[in-house]
């Protein structure tokens, strides 16, 4: 089973201080930084948020993520074992800066890259089509499961 990447479009609501160090394995320097993104266009009463990490000084310089910006982030999720427990590691591998006014527009829910915004991880696609194995849009029923609307809540 392979977990495919997850895409999130939202506003950066928290930027943590960068961390750096020296690898115990090979002695090379490393740098990482955590960010919190709040998904845009969802249920405003209960917004969804995700803490993610950008690993590598080159990616931090390339992505240039700042507090308050609206971004389209591609995330990779992996779990690591430590003392018989597993911990999720959520890392960004691609980031595009987007126009916050285009979020939730009728172009399939994808925000358009801002003109002149730094691009990372590949060229933008104007109207991306869902691909096999890609995640459905938020609120889309999956395998007969109910959507995220309040009518399905048990309370």
Short mmCIF file of N, CA and C in Angstrom, two decimals:
data_model
loop_
_atom_site.label_atom_id
_atom_site.label_comp_id
_atom_site.label_asym_id
_atom_site.label_seq_id
_atom_site.Cartn_x
_atom_site.Cartn_y
_atom_site.Cartn_z
N UNK A 1 0.84 -1.18 0.00
CA UNK A 1 0.00 0.00 0.00
C UNK A 1 0.89 1.24 0.00
N UNK A 2 0.61 2.16 -0.88
CA UNK A 2 1.38 3.41 -0.95
C UNK A 2 0.45 4.58 -0.65
N UNK A 3 0.88 5.41 0.27
CA UNK A 3 0.13 6.63 0.55
C UNK A 3 0.53 7.68 -0.46
N UNK A 4 -0.44 8.21 -1.17
CA UNK A 4 -0.11 9.27 -2.11
C UNK A 4 -0.13 10.61 -1.37
N UNK A 5 0.46 11.61 -1.97
CA UNK A 5 0.52 12.92 -1.36
C UNK A 5 -0.85 13.53 -1.16
N UNK A 6 -0.94 14.43 -0.22
CA UNK A 6 -2.17 15.14 0.08
C UNK A 6 -1.95 16.60 -0.26
N UNK A 7 -2.96 17.22 -0.86
CA UNK A 7 -2.88 18.63 -1.21
C UNK A 7 -3.77 19.44 -0.28
N UNK A 8 -3.25 20.57 0.18
CA UNK A 8 -4.01 21.47 1.03
C UNK A 8 -3.85 22.89 0.51
N UNK A 9 -4.95 23.60 0.39
CA UNK A 9 -4.92 25.01 0.04
C UNK A 9 -5.43 25.77 1.24
N UNK A 10 -4.64 26.71 1.71
CA UNK A 10 -5.06 27.45 2.89
C UNK A 10 -4.12 28.57 3.25
N UNK A 11 -4.40 29.13 4.40
CA UNK A 11 -3.66 30.28 4.90
C UNK A 11 -2.69 29.82 5.99
N UNK A 12 -1.47 30.33 5.94
CA UNK A 12 -0.47 30.01 6.96
C UNK A 12 -0.82 30.82 8.21
N UNK A 13 -1.15 30.11 9.31
CA UNK A 13 -1.58 30.80 10.53
C UNK A 13 -0.54 30.76 11.64
N UNK A 14 0.52 29.95 11.46
CA UNK A 14 1.58 29.88 12.46
C UNK A 14 2.87 29.50 11.77
N UNK A 15 3.95 30.21 12.13
CA UNK A 15 5.28 29.91 11.61
C UNK A 15 6.19 29.73 12.83
N UNK A 16 6.75 28.54 12.96
CA UNK A 16 7.65 28.26 14.07
C UNK A 16 9.08 28.66 13.70
N UNK A 17 9.91 28.84 14.71
CA UNK A 17 11.31 29.16 14.48
C UNK A 17 12.00 28.00 13.77
N UNK A 18 12.93 28.29 12.88
CA UNK A 18 13.67 27.21 12.20
C UNK A 18 14.52 26.42 13.20
N UNK A 19 14.73 25.15 12.89
CA UNK A 19 15.60 24.29 13.69
C UNK A 19 16.74 23.84 12.78
N UNK A 20 17.91 23.63 13.38
CA UNK A 20 19.04 23.14 12.60
C UNK A 20 19.93 22.28 13.49
N UNK A 21 20.79 21.54 12.84
CA UNK A 21 21.70 20.68 13.59
C UNK A 21 22.65 19.95 12.66
N UNK A 22 23.32 18.97 13.25
CA UNK A 22 24.28 18.14 12.52
C UNK A 22 23.78 16.70 12.59
N UNK A 23 23.73 16.05 11.44
CA UNK A 23 23.27 14.67 11.36
C UNK A 23 24.25 13.75 12.09
N UNK A 24 23.70 12.86 12.93
CA UNK A 24 24.55 11.88 13.62
C UNK A 24 25.03 10.79 12.66
N UNK A 25 24.26 10.56 11.60
CA UNK A 25 24.62 9.51 10.64
C UNK A 25 25.80 9.88 9.77
N UNK A 26 25.74 11.08 9.18
CA UNK A 26 26.79 11.42 8.20
C UNK A 26 27.50 12.74 8.49
N UNK A 27 27.15 13.42 9.56
CA UNK A 27 27.84 14.64 9.94
C UNK A 27 27.49 15.88 9.14
N UNK A 28 26.49 15.79 8.27
CA UNK A 28 26.11 16.95 7.46
C UNK A 28 25.11 17.83 8.22
N UNK A 29 25.08 19.10 7.85
CA UNK A 29 24.15 20.04 8.48
C UNK A 29 22.74 19.84 7.92
N UNK A 30 21.73 20.09 8.77
CA UNK A 30 20.34 20.04 8.32
C UNK A 30 19.60 21.24 8.89
N UNK A 31 18.48 21.58 8.24
CA UNK A 31 17.64 22.68 8.70
C UNK A 31 16.19 22.34 8.37
N UNK A 32 15.29 22.65 9.28
CA UNK A 32 13.86 22.43 9.05
C UNK A 32 13.06 23.52 9.74
N UNK A 33 11.79 23.64 9.33
CA UNK A 33 10.91 24.62 9.93
C UNK A 33 9.48 24.11 9.83
N UNK A 34 8.70 24.34 10.90
CA UNK A 34 7.30 23.92 10.94
C UNK A 34 6.38 25.10 10.66
N UNK A 35 5.25 24.76 10.02
CA UNK A 35 4.22 25.73 9.70
C UNK A 35 2.87 25.11 10.00
N UNK A 36 1.87 25.95 10.27
CA UNK A 36 0.49 25.48 10.43
C UNK A 36 -0.34 26.16 9.37
N UNK A 37 -1.09 25.34 8.61
CA UNK A 37 -1.96 25.85 7.56
C UNK A 37 -3.41 25.58 7.96
N UNK A 38 -4.27 26.58 7.72
CA UNK A 38 -5.70 26.43 7.95
C UNK A 38 -6.37 26.32 6.59
N UNK A 39 -7.07 25.21 6.37
CA UNK A 39 -7.70 24.96 5.08
C UNK A 39 -8.75 26.03 4.79
N UNK A 40 -8.76 26.51 3.57
CA UNK A 40 -9.70 27.54 3.14
C UNK A 40 -10.90 26.89 2.46
N UNK A 41 -12.07 27.53 2.59
CA UNK A 41 -13.25 27.08 1.87
C UNK A 41 -14.01 25.97 2.55
N UNK A 42 -13.56 25.50 3.68
CA UNK A 42 -14.26 24.43 4.40
C UNK A 42 -15.31 25.00 5.33
N UNK A 43 -15.65 24.25 6.34
CA UNK A 43 -16.63 24.65 7.33
C UNK A 43 -15.99 25.70 8.24
N UNK A 44 -16.47 26.94 8.19
CA UNK A 44 -15.85 28.02 8.96
C UNK A 44 -16.05 27.86 10.46
N UNK A 45 -17.05 27.10 10.89
CA UNK A 45 -17.26 26.87 12.32
C UNK A 45 -16.19 25.95 12.90
N UNK A 46 -15.73 25.01 12.10
CA UNK A 46 -14.72 24.06 12.54
C UNK A 46 -13.63 23.94 11.48
N UNK A 47 -12.76 24.95 11.40
CA UNK A 47 -11.73 24.92 10.35
C UNK A 47 -10.75 23.77 10.57
N UNK A 48 -10.27 23.21 9.47
CA UNK A 48 -9.28 22.15 9.54
C UNK A 48 -7.90 22.76 9.45
N UNK A 49 -6.99 22.25 10.26
CA UNK A 49 -5.63 22.75 10.29
C UNK A 49 -4.66 21.58 10.20
N UNK A 50 -3.46 21.87 9.72
CA UNK A 50 -2.42 20.84 9.60
C UNK A 50 -1.07 21.47 9.91
N UNK A 51 -0.31 20.81 10.77
CA UNK A 51 1.06 21.20 11.05
C UNK A 51 1.95 20.40 10.10
N UNK A 52 2.82 21.09 9.39
CA UNK A 52 3.72 20.40 8.46
C UNK A 52 5.12 20.97 8.57
N UNK A 53 6.08 20.21 8.07
CA UNK A 53 7.48 20.58 8.13
C UNK A 53 8.04 20.73 6.73
N UNK A 54 8.91 21.72 6.57
CA UNK A 54 9.72 21.83 5.36
C UNK A 54 11.13 21.48 5.80
N UNK A 55 11.71 20.46 5.17
CA UNK A 55 13.03 19.98 5.55
C UNK A 55 14.05 20.35 4.46
N UNK A 56 15.10 21.01 4.89
CA UNK A 56 16.19 21.38 3.99
C UNK A 56 16.25 22.88 3.77
N UNK A 57 17.43 23.44 3.94
CA UNK A 57 17.63 24.88 3.76
C UNK A 57 17.29 25.30 2.34
N UNK A 58 17.60 24.44 1.35
CA UNK A 58 17.30 24.78 -0.04
C UNK A 58 15.80 24.90 -0.27
N UNK A 59 15.01 24.00 0.30
CA UNK A 59 13.55 24.07 0.14
C UNK A 59 12.97 25.26 0.90
N UNK A 60 13.48 25.54 2.08
CA UNK A 60 13.00 26.71 2.83
C UNK A 60 13.23 27.99 2.03
N UNK A 61 14.40 28.11 1.41
CA UNK A 61 14.70 29.28 0.59
C UNK A 61 13.83 29.31 -0.67
N UNK A 62 13.57 28.15 -1.24
CA UNK A 62 12.78 28.05 -2.47
C UNK A 62 11.30 28.35 -2.20
N UNK A 63 10.74 27.81 -1.13
CA UNK A 63 9.31 27.95 -0.85
C UNK A 63 8.94 29.33 -0.31
N UNK A 64 9.80 29.95 0.50
CA UNK A 64 9.58 31.29 1.05
C UNK A 64 8.17 31.44 1.64
N UNK A 65 7.83 30.61 2.61
CA UNK A 65 6.51 30.62 3.24
C UNK A 65 6.51 31.65 4.36
N UNK A 66 5.49 32.52 4.37
CA UNK A 66 5.37 33.56 5.37
C UNK A 66 3.99 33.53 6.03
N UNK A 67 3.93 34.02 7.26
CA UNK A 67 2.68 34.11 8.01
C UNK A 67 1.65 34.92 7.23
N UNK A 68 0.42 34.41 7.16
CA UNK A 68 -0.68 35.12 6.52
C UNK A 68 -0.83 34.85 5.03
N UNK A 69 0.14 34.19 4.41
CA UNK A 69 0.05 33.91 2.97
C UNK A 69 -0.91 32.74 2.71
N UNK A 70 -1.52 32.76 1.53
CA UNK A 70 -2.33 31.65 1.07
C UNK A 70 -1.46 30.83 0.13
N UNK A 71 -1.39 29.52 0.42
CA UNK A 71 -0.52 28.64 -0.34
C UNK A 71 -1.24 27.34 -0.68
N UNK A 72 -0.75 26.69 -1.72
CA UNK A 72 -1.18 25.35 -2.12
C UNK A 72 0.01 24.47 -1.79
N UNK A 73 -0.19 23.53 -0.85
CA UNK A 73 0.90 22.71 -0.35
C UNK A 73 0.65 21.24 -0.66
N UNK A 74 1.66 20.57 -1.18
CA UNK A 74 1.61 19.12 -1.40
C UNK A 74 2.38 18.48 -0.26
N UNK A 75 1.73 17.56 0.45
CA UNK A 75 2.31 16.96 1.65
C UNK A 75 2.53 15.47 1.49
N UNK A 76 3.60 14.98 2.08
CA UNK A 76 3.92 13.57 2.14
C UNK A 76 3.83 13.15 3.60
N UNK A 77 3.11 12.07 3.89
CA UNK A 77 2.93 11.61 5.27
C UNK A 77 3.62 10.28 5.44
N UNK A 78 4.40 10.16 6.51
CA UNK A 78 5.08 8.92 6.83
C UNK A 78 5.17 8.81 8.35
N UNK A 79 5.11 7.60 8.87
CA UNK A 79 5.22 7.38 10.32
C UNK A 79 6.57 6.77 10.64
N UNK A 80 7.11 7.16 11.79
CA UNK A 80 8.39 6.64 12.25
C UNK A 80 8.20 6.04 13.63
N UNK A 81 8.83 4.88 13.87
CA UNK A 81 8.73 4.22 15.17
C UNK A 81 9.80 4.76 16.11
N UNK A 82 9.41 4.93 17.37
CA UNK A 82 10.35 5.30 18.42
C UNK A 82 9.81 4.72 19.73
N UNK A 83 10.60 3.89 20.37
CA UNK A 83 10.22 3.24 21.63
C UNK A 83 8.84 2.59 21.54
N UNK A 84 8.65 1.78 20.52
CA UNK A 84 7.42 1.01 20.30
C UNK A 84 6.18 1.87 20.09
N UNK A 85 6.36 3.11 19.67
CA UNK A 85 5.24 3.99 19.31
C UNK A 85 5.54 4.57 17.94
N UNK A 86 4.48 4.96 17.24
CA UNK A 86 4.64 5.56 15.91
C UNK A 86 4.21 7.01 15.94
N UNK A 87 4.97 7.84 15.23
CA UNK A 87 4.70 9.26 15.16
C UNK A 87 4.67 9.68 13.69
N UNK A 88 3.65 10.45 13.33
CA UNK A 88 3.51 10.91 11.95
C UNK A 88 4.47 12.04 11.64
N UNK A 89 5.00 12.00 10.46
CA UNK A 89 5.87 13.05 9.94
C UNK A 89 5.19 13.58 8.68
N UNK A 90 4.78 14.85 8.71
CA UNK A 90 4.09 15.46 7.58
C UNK A 90 5.03 16.50 6.99
N UNK A 91 5.51 16.23 5.75
CA UNK A 91 6.49 17.12 5.11
C UNK A 91 5.95 17.67 3.80
N UNK A 92 6.23 18.95 3.56
CA UNK A 92 5.87 19.58 2.29
C UNK A 92 6.97 19.29 1.28
N UNK A 93 6.54 18.86 0.08
CA UNK A 93 7.53 18.64 -0.97
C UNK A 93 7.30 19.57 -2.16
N UNK A 94 6.20 20.31 -2.14
CA UNK A 94 5.92 21.30 -3.18
C UNK A 94 5.02 22.37 -2.59
N UNK A 95 5.30 23.62 -2.91
CA UNK A 95 4.50 24.75 -2.41
C UNK A 95 4.34 25.76 -3.54
N UNK A 96 3.10 26.23 -3.73
CA UNK A 96 2.83 27.32 -4.67
C UNK A 96 2.08 28.41 -3.92
N UNK A 97 2.49 29.63 -4.13
CA UNK A 97 1.78 30.77 -3.55
C UNK A 97 0.59 31.07 -4.47
N UNK A 98 -0.59 31.31 -3.87
CA UNK A 98 -1.80 31.51 -4.66
C UNK A 98 -2.49 32.81 -4.26
N UNK A 99 -3.36 33.26 -5.14
CA UNK A 99 -4.17 34.44 -4.88
C UNK A 99 -5.29 34.02 -3.92
N UNK A 100 -5.37 34.61 -2.71
CA UNK A 100 -6.38 34.19 -1.74
C UNK A 100 -7.81 34.40 -2.24
N UNK A 101 -8.01 35.29 -3.21
CA UNK A 101 -9.35 35.55 -3.74
C UNK A 101 -9.82 34.44 -4.68
N UNK A 102 -8.91 33.59 -5.15
CA UNK A 102 -9.31 32.54 -6.08
C UNK A 102 -9.68 31.24 -5.37
N UNK A 103 -9.44 31.15 -4.05
CA UNK A 103 -9.76 29.94 -3.30
C UNK A 103 -11.26 29.75 -3.26
N UNK A 104 -11.71 28.53 -3.62
CA UNK A 104 -13.14 28.22 -3.62
C UNK A 104 -13.85 28.67 -4.88
N UNK A 105 -13.09 29.06 -5.90
CA UNK A 105 -13.68 29.51 -7.16
C UNK A 105 -14.18 28.30 -7.94
N UNK A 106 -15.03 28.53 -8.94
CA UNK A 106 -15.61 27.41 -9.67
C UNK A 106 -14.67 26.71 -10.64
N UNK A 107 -13.38 26.77 -10.44
CA UNK A 107 -12.43 26.08 -11.31
C UNK A 107 -12.07 24.72 -10.74
N UNK A 108 -12.99 24.12 -10.03
CA UNK A 108 -12.74 22.81 -9.46
C UNK A 108 -12.17 22.89 -8.05
N UNK A 109 -12.18 24.07 -7.46
CA UNK A 109 -11.70 24.21 -6.09
C UNK A 109 -10.22 24.44 -5.97
N UNK A 110 -9.51 24.54 -7.08
CA UNK A 110 -8.08 24.76 -7.04
C UNK A 110 -7.78 26.25 -7.16
N UNK A 111 -6.88 26.72 -6.34
CA UNK A 111 -6.46 28.11 -6.41
C UNK A 111 -5.44 28.27 -7.53
N UNK A 112 -5.47 29.43 -8.15
CA UNK A 112 -4.53 29.72 -9.22
C UNK A 112 -3.26 30.33 -8.64
N UNK A 113 -2.10 29.98 -9.17
CA UNK A 113 -0.86 30.59 -8.69
C UNK A 113 -0.90 32.10 -8.91
N UNK A 114 -0.32 32.82 -7.97
CA UNK A 114 -0.25 34.27 -8.10
C UNK A 114 0.78 34.63 -9.15
N UNK A 115 0.48 35.63 -9.99
CA UNK A 115 1.47 36.05 -10.98
C UNK A 115 2.75 36.51 -10.29
N UNK A 116 3.87 35.99 -10.75
CA UNK A 116 5.16 36.38 -10.19
C UNK A 116 5.51 35.70 -8.89
N UNK A 117 4.61 34.82 -8.37
CA UNK A 117 4.90 34.14 -7.11
C UNK A 117 5.93 33.06 -7.34
N UNK A 118 6.77 32.82 -6.34
CA UNK A 118 7.77 31.76 -6.50
C UNK A 118 7.08 30.41 -6.66
N UNK A 119 7.56 29.63 -7.59
CA UNK A 119 7.01 28.30 -7.84
C UNK A 119 8.03 27.28 -7.36
N UNK A 120 7.54 26.18 -6.83
CA UNK A 120 8.44 25.15 -6.35
C UNK A 120 7.90 23.78 -6.69
N UNK A 121 8.75 22.91 -7.11
CA UNK A 121 8.37 21.52 -7.32
C UNK A 121 7.74 21.23 -8.66
N UNK A 122 7.65 22.18 -9.55
CA UNK A 122 7.08 21.90 -10.85
C UNK A 122 6.26 23.05 -11.38
N UNK A 123 5.86 22.96 -12.60
CA UNK A 123 5.10 24.01 -13.25
C UNK A 123 3.65 23.96 -12.80
N UNK A 124 2.98 25.11 -12.75
CA UNK A 124 1.58 25.12 -12.35
C UNK A 124 0.70 24.53 -13.44
N UNK A 125 -0.42 23.99 -13.03
CA UNK A 125 -1.41 23.46 -13.96
C UNK A 125 -2.66 24.28 -13.77
N UNK A 126 -3.19 24.86 -14.84
CA UNK A 126 -4.33 25.78 -14.74
C UNK A 126 -5.56 25.10 -14.16
N UNK A 127 -5.97 23.99 -14.68
CA UNK A 127 -7.14 23.27 -14.18
C UNK A 127 -6.80 21.81 -14.05
N UNK A 128 -6.16 21.43 -12.93
CA UNK A 128 -5.72 20.05 -12.81
C UNK A 128 -6.90 19.10 -12.77
N UNK A 129 -6.75 18.00 -13.45
CA UNK A 129 -7.80 16.97 -13.45
C UNK A 129 -7.44 15.93 -12.41
N UNK A 130 -8.44 15.38 -11.72
CA UNK A 130 -8.14 14.33 -10.75
C UNK A 130 -7.49 13.14 -11.45
N UNK A 131 -6.55 12.53 -10.78
CA UNK A 131 -5.86 11.37 -11.34
C UNK A 131 -6.19 10.15 -10.50
N UNK A 132 -5.93 8.99 -11.06
CA UNK A 132 -6.17 7.77 -10.31
C UNK A 132 -5.34 7.79 -9.04
N UNK A 133 -5.98 7.51 -7.92
CA UNK A 133 -5.27 7.49 -6.64
C UNK A 133 -5.19 8.84 -5.98
N UNK A 134 -5.71 9.90 -6.62
CA UNK A 134 -5.66 11.21 -5.98
C UNK A 134 -6.81 11.34 -5.00
N UNK A 135 -6.63 12.19 -4.02
CA UNK A 135 -7.64 12.37 -2.98
C UNK A 135 -8.82 13.16 -3.53
N UNK A 136 -10.05 12.80 -3.13
CA UNK A 136 -11.22 13.56 -3.58
C UNK A 136 -11.26 14.92 -2.89
N UNK A 137 -12.06 15.81 -3.42
CA UNK A 137 -12.22 17.13 -2.81
C UNK A 137 -12.84 16.98 -1.43
N UNK A 138 -12.51 17.89 -0.48
CA UNK A 138 -13.09 17.81 0.85
C UNK A 138 -14.62 17.81 0.76
N UNK A 139 -15.25 16.98 1.58
CA UNK A 139 -16.70 16.91 1.62
C UNK A 139 -17.29 15.95 0.60
N UNK A 140 -16.45 15.37 -0.28
CA UNK A 140 -16.92 14.42 -1.27
C UNK A 140 -17.06 13.05 -0.61
N UNK A 141 -18.23 12.41 -0.74
CA UNK A 141 -18.38 11.08 -0.14
C UNK A 141 -17.37 10.11 -0.72
N UNK A 142 -16.78 9.28 0.13
CA UNK A 142 -15.80 8.30 -0.28
C UNK A 142 -16.29 6.93 0.19
N UNK A 143 -16.39 5.98 -0.74
CA UNK A 143 -16.79 4.61 -0.40
C UNK A 143 -18.06 4.57 0.41
N UNK A 144 -19.03 5.39 0.05
CA UNK A 144 -20.32 5.36 0.73
C UNK A 144 -20.34 6.13 2.04
N UNK A 145 -19.22 6.75 2.42
CA UNK A 145 -19.19 7.50 3.67
C UNK A 145 -19.91 8.82 3.47
N UNK A 146 -20.48 9.35 4.53
CA UNK A 146 -21.22 10.60 4.46
C UNK A 146 -20.27 11.77 4.30
N UNK A 147 -20.78 12.86 3.79
CA UNK A 147 -19.96 14.06 3.61
C UNK A 147 -19.81 14.78 4.94
N UNK A 148 -19.07 15.90 4.92
CA UNK A 148 -18.75 16.64 6.14
C UNK A 148 -19.85 17.60 6.58
N UNK A 149 -21.02 17.55 6.01
CA UNK A 149 -22.01 18.54 6.42
C UNK A 149 -22.62 18.17 7.76
N UNK A 150 -23.24 19.15 8.43
CA UNK A 150 -23.75 18.98 9.79
C UNK A 150 -24.92 18.03 9.88
N UNK A 151 -25.60 17.71 8.78
CA UNK A 151 -26.76 16.83 8.82
C UNK A 151 -26.37 15.40 9.20
N UNK A 152 -25.11 15.03 9.06
CA UNK A 152 -24.69 13.67 9.32
C UNK A 152 -24.15 13.49 10.74
N UNK A 153 -24.12 14.56 11.54
CA UNK A 153 -23.56 14.46 12.88
C UNK A 153 -24.54 13.74 13.81
N UNK A 154 -24.03 12.89 14.69
CA UNK A 154 -24.90 12.14 15.59
C UNK A 154 -25.42 12.96 16.77
N UNK A 155 -25.04 14.22 16.88
CA UNK A 155 -25.51 15.03 18.02
C UNK A 155 -26.13 16.33 17.56
#
